[in-house]
mmCIF file of C-alpha atoms in Angstrom:
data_model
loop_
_atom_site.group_PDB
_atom_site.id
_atom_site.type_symbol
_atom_site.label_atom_id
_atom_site.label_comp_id
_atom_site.label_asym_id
_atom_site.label_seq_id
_atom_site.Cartn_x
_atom_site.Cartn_y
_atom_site.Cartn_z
ATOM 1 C CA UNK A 1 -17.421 -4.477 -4.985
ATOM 2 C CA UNK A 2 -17.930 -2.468 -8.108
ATOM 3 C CA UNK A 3 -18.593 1.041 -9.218
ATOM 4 C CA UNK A 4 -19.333 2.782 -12.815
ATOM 5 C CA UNK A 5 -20.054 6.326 -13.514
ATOM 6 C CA UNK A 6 -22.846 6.309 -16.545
ATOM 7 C CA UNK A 7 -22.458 9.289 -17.671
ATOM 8 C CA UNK A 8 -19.065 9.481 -19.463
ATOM 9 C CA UNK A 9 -16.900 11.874 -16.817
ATOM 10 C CA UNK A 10 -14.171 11.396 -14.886
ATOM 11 C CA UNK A 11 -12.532 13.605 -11.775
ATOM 12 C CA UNK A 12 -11.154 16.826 -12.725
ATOM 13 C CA UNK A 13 -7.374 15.482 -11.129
ATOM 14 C CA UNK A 14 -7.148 13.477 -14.245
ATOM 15 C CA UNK A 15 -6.849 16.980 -16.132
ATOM 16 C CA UNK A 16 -5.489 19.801 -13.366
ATOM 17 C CA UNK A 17 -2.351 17.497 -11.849
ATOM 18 C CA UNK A 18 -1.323 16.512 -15.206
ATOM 19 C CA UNK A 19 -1.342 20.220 -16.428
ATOM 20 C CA UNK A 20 0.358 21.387 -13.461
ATOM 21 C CA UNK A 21 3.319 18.446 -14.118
ATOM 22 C CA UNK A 22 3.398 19.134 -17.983
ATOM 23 C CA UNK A 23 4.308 23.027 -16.931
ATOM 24 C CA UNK A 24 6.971 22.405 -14.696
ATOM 25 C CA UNK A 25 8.353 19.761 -17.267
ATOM 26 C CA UNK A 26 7.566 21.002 -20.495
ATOM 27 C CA UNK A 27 7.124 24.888 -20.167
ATOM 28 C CA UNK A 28 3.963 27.036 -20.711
ATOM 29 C CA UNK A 29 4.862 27.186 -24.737
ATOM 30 C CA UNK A 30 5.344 23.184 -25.202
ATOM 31 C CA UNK A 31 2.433 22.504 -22.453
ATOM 32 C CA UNK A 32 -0.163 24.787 -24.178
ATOM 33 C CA UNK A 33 0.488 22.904 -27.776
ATOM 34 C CA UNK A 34 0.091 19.991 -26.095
ATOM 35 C CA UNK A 35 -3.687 20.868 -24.624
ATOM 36 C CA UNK A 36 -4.120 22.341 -28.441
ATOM 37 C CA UNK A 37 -3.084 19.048 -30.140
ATOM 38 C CA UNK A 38 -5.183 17.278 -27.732
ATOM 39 C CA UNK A 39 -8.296 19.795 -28.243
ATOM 40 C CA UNK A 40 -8.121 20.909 -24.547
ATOM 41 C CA UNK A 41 -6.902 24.558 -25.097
ATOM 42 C CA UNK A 42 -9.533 25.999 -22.765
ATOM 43 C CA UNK A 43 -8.515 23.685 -20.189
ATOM 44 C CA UNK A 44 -4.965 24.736 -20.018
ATOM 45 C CA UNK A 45 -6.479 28.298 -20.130
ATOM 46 C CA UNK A 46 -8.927 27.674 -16.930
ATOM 47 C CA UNK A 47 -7.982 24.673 -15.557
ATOM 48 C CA UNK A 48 -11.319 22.694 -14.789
ATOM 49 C CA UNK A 49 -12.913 22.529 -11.219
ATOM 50 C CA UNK A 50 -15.768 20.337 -12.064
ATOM 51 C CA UNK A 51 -16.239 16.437 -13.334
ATOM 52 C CA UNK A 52 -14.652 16.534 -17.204
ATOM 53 C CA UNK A 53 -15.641 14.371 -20.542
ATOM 54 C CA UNK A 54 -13.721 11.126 -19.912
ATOM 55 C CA UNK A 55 -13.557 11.209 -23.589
ATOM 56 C CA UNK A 56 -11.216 14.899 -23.584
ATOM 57 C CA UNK A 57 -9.234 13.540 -20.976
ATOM 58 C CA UNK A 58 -8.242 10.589 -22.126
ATOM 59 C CA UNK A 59 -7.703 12.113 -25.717
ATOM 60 C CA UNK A 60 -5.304 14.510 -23.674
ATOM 61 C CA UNK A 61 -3.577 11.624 -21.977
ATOM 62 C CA UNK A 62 -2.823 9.916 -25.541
ATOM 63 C CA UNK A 63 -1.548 12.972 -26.910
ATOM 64 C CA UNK A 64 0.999 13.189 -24.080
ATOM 65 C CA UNK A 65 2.100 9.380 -24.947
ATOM 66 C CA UNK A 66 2.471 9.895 -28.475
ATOM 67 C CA UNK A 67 4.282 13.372 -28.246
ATOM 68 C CA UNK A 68 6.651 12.592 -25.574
ATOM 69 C CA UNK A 69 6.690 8.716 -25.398
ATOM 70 C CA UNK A 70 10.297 8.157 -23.478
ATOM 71 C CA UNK A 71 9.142 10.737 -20.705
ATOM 72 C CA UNK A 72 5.339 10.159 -20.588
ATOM 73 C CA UNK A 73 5.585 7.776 -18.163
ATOM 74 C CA UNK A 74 7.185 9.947 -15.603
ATOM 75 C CA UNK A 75 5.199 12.608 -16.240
ATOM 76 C CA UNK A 76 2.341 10.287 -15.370
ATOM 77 C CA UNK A 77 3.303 8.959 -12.463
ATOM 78 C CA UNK A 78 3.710 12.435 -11.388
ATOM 79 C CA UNK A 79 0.476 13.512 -11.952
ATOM 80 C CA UNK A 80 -0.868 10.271 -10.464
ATOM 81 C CA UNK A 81 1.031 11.176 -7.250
ATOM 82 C CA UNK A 82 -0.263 14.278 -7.275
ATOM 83 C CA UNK A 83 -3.381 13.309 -7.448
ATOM 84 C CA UNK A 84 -3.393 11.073 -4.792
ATOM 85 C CA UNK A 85 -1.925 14.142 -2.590
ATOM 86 C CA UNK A 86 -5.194 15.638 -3.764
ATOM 87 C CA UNK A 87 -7.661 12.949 -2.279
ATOM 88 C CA UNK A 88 -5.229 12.791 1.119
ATOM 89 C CA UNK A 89 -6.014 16.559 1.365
ATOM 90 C CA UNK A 90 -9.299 17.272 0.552
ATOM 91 C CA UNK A 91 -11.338 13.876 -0.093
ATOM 92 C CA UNK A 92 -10.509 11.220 2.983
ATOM 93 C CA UNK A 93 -11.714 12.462 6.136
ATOM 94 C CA UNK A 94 -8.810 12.944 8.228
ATOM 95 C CA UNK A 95 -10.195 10.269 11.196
ATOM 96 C CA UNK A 96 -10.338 8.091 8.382
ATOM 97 C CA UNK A 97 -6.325 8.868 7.504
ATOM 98 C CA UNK A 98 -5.695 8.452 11.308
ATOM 99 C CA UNK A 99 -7.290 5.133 11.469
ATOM 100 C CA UNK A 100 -5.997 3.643 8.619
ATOM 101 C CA UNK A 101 -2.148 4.633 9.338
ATOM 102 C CA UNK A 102 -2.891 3.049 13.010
ATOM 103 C CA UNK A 103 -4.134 -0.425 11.617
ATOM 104 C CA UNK A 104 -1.947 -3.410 10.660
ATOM 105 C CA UNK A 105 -1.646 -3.110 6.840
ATOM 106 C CA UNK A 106 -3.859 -6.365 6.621
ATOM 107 C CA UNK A 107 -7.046 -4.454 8.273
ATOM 108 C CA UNK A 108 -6.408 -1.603 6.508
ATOM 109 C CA UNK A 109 -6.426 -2.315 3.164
ATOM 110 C CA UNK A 110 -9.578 -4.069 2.978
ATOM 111 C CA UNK A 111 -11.338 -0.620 4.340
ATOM 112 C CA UNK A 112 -9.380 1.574 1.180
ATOM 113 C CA UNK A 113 -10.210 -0.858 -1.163
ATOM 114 C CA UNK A 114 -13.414 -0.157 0.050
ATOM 115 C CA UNK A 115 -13.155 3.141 -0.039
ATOM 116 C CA UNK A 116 -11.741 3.076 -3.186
ATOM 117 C CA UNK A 117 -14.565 1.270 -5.042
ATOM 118 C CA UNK A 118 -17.441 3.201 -3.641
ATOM 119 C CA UNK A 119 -15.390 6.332 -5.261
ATOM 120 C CA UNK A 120 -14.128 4.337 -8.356
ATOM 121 C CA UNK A 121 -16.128 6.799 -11.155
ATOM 122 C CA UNK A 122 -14.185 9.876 -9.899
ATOM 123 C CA UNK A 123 -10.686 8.186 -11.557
ATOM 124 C CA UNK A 124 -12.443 5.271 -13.372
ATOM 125 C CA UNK A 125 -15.042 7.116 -15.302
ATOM 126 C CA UNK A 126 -18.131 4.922 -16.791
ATOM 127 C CA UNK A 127 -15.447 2.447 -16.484
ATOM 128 C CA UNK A 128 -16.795 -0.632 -14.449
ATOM 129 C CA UNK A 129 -14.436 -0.980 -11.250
ATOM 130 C CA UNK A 130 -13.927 -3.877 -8.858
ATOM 131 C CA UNK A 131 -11.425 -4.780 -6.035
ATOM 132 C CA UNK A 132 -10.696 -8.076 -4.542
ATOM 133 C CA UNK A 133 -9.044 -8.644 -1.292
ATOM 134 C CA UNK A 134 -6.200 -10.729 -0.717
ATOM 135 C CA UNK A 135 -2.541 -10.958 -0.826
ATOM 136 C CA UNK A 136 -1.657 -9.448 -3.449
ATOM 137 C CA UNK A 137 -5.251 -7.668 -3.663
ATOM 138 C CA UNK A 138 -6.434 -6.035 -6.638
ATOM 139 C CA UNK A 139 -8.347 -3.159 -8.056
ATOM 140 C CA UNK A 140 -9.647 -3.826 -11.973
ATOM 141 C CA UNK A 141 -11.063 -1.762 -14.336
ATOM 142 C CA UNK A 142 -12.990 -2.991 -17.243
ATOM 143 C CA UNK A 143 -13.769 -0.431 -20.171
ATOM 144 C CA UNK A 144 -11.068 2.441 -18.940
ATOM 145 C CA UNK A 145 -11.577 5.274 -20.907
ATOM 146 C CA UNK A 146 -8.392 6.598 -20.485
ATOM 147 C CA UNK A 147 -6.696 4.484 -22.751
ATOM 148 C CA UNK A 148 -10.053 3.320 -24.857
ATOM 149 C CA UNK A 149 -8.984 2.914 -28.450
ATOM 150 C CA UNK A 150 -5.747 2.298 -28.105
ATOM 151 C CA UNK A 151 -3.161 -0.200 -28.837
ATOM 152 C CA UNK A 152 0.105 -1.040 -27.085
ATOM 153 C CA UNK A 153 2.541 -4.262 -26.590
ATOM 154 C CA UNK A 154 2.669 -2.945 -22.616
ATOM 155 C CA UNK A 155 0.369 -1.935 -20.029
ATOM 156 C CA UNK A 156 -0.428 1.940 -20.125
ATOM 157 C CA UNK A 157 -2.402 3.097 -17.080
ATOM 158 C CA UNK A 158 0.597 4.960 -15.114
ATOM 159 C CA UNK A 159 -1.595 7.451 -13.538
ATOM 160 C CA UNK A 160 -3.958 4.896 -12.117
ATOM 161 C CA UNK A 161 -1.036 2.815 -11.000
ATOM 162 C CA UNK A 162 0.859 5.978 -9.439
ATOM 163 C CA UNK A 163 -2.990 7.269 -7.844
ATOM 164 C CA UNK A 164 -3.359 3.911 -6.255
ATOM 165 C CA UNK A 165 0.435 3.408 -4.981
ATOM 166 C CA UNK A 166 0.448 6.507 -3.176
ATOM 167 C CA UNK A 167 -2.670 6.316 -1.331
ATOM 168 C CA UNK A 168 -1.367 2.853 0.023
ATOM 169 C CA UNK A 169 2.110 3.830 0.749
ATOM 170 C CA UNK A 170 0.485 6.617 2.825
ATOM 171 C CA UNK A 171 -2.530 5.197 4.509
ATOM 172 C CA UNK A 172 -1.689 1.257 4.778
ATOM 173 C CA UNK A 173 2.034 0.764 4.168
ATOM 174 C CA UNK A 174 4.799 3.093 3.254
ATOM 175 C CA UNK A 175 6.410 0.018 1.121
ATOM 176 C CA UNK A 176 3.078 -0.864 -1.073
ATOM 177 C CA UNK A 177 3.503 -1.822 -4.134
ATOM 178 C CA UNK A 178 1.161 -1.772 -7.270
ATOM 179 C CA UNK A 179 1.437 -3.240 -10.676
ATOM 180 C CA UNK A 180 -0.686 -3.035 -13.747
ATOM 181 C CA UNK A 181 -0.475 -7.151 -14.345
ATOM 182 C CA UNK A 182 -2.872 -6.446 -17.598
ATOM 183 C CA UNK A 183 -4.031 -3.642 -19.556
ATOM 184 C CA UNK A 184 -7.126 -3.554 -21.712
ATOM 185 C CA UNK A 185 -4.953 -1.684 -24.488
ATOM 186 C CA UNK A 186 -3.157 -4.538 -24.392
ATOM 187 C CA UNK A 187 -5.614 -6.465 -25.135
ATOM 188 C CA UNK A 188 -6.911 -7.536 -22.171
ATOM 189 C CA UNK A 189 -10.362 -7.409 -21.091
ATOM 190 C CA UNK A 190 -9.727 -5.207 -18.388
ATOM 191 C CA UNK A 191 -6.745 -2.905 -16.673
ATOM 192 C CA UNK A 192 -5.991 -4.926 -13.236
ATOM 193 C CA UNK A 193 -3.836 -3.407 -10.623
ATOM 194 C CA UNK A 194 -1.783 -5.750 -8.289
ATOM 195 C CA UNK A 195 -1.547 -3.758 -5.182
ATOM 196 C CA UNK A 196 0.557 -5.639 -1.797
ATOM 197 C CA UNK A 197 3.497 -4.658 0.947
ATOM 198 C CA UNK A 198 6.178 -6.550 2.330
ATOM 199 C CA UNK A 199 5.241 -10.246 3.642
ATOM 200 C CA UNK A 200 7.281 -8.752 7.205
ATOM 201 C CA UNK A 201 4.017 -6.728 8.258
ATOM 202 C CA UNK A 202 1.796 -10.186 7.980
ATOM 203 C CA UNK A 203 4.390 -11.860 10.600
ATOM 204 C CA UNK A 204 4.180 -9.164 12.611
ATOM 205 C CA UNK A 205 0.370 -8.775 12.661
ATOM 206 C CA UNK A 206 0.172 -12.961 13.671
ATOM 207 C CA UNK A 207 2.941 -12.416 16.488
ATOM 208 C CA UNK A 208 1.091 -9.480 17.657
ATOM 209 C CA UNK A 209 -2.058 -12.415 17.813
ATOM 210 C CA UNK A 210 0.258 -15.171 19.705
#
């Protein structure tokens, strides 16, 4: 399963959730600099409801990091959460939500990862996204523009991370986890996300099959 968006933009969630977390945290004074020193004013001005240069946001993202570089991470992770509030309201159908919560986590991962990849360019921008099923499954993205150009000892990609966790602590199990295992500013050749929930709902699936 892959995806890729050709085009060079990314969902506008990548911009509006992180605004909205940077105001609460930072104030209107520190958060506006922030969009300036990024070259994003207008976007802080009229936050943007349409698909947004991948290359803007991600320039916006790495300002954040360098500015703040102790609380970036929780302000991503925020915004990521957001985000994923976002999709849960206004992008999966709710019989979709219903059927999901109502499946054994094993049956219903498999059908967001799905999900997930045939929607991939609206976080992953002309990055190329796949997921593989499994225990733990995972959801990679080679070429993320979010942190392209950029150098690090430690994986970056919060926002993805925090995007992904929420969606599967709310539609397959509440205790999902999801780690970035490698980071292409790292140096790897692609950001891969470890995504998988406690062993205890797999014996409980195979009793429910005895």
């Amino acid at each position: 399963m892959a995806a890729a968006h050709p085009s060079g933009v990314i969902g506008p969630n990548a911009v509006i959730q992180l605004g909205e977390v940077l105001r609460t945290v930072l104030g209107e004074q520190r958060a506006a600099a922030l969009y300036r020193a990024a070259g994003c004013a207008a976007w802080f001005a009229t936050p943007p409801d349409t698909m947004v240069d991948q290359r803007r946001t991600a320039a916006l993202h790495q300002a954040l990091r360098r500015a703040l570089p102790e609380e970036a991470p929780g302000i991503l992770a925020e915004a990521g959460r957001r985000t994923g509030d976002y999709l849960l309201a206004h992008r999966i159908p709710r019989p979709a939500q219903w059927l999901l919560r109502h499946l054994p986590a094993a049956l219903a991962a498999p059908l967001l990862l799905d999900a997930i990849s045939r929607h991939a360019w609206t976080f992953a921008g002309s990055g190329r996204c796949s997921a593989r099923r499994g225990r733990p499954c995972q959801v990679e993205i080679a070429g993320n523009p979010l942190v392209a150009g950029e150098r690090a000892a430690a994986p970056l990609c919060v926002w993805h991370a925090a995007v992904l966790r929420h969606l599967f602590r709310e539609l397959v199990h509440p205790g999902a986890t999801v780690h970035e295992t490698d980071c292409g500013a790292a140096g790897a050749p692609a950001c891969r996300f470890a995504i998988d929930w406690p062993r205890a709902q797999a014996a409980e699936l195979d009793l429910r099959h005895t």
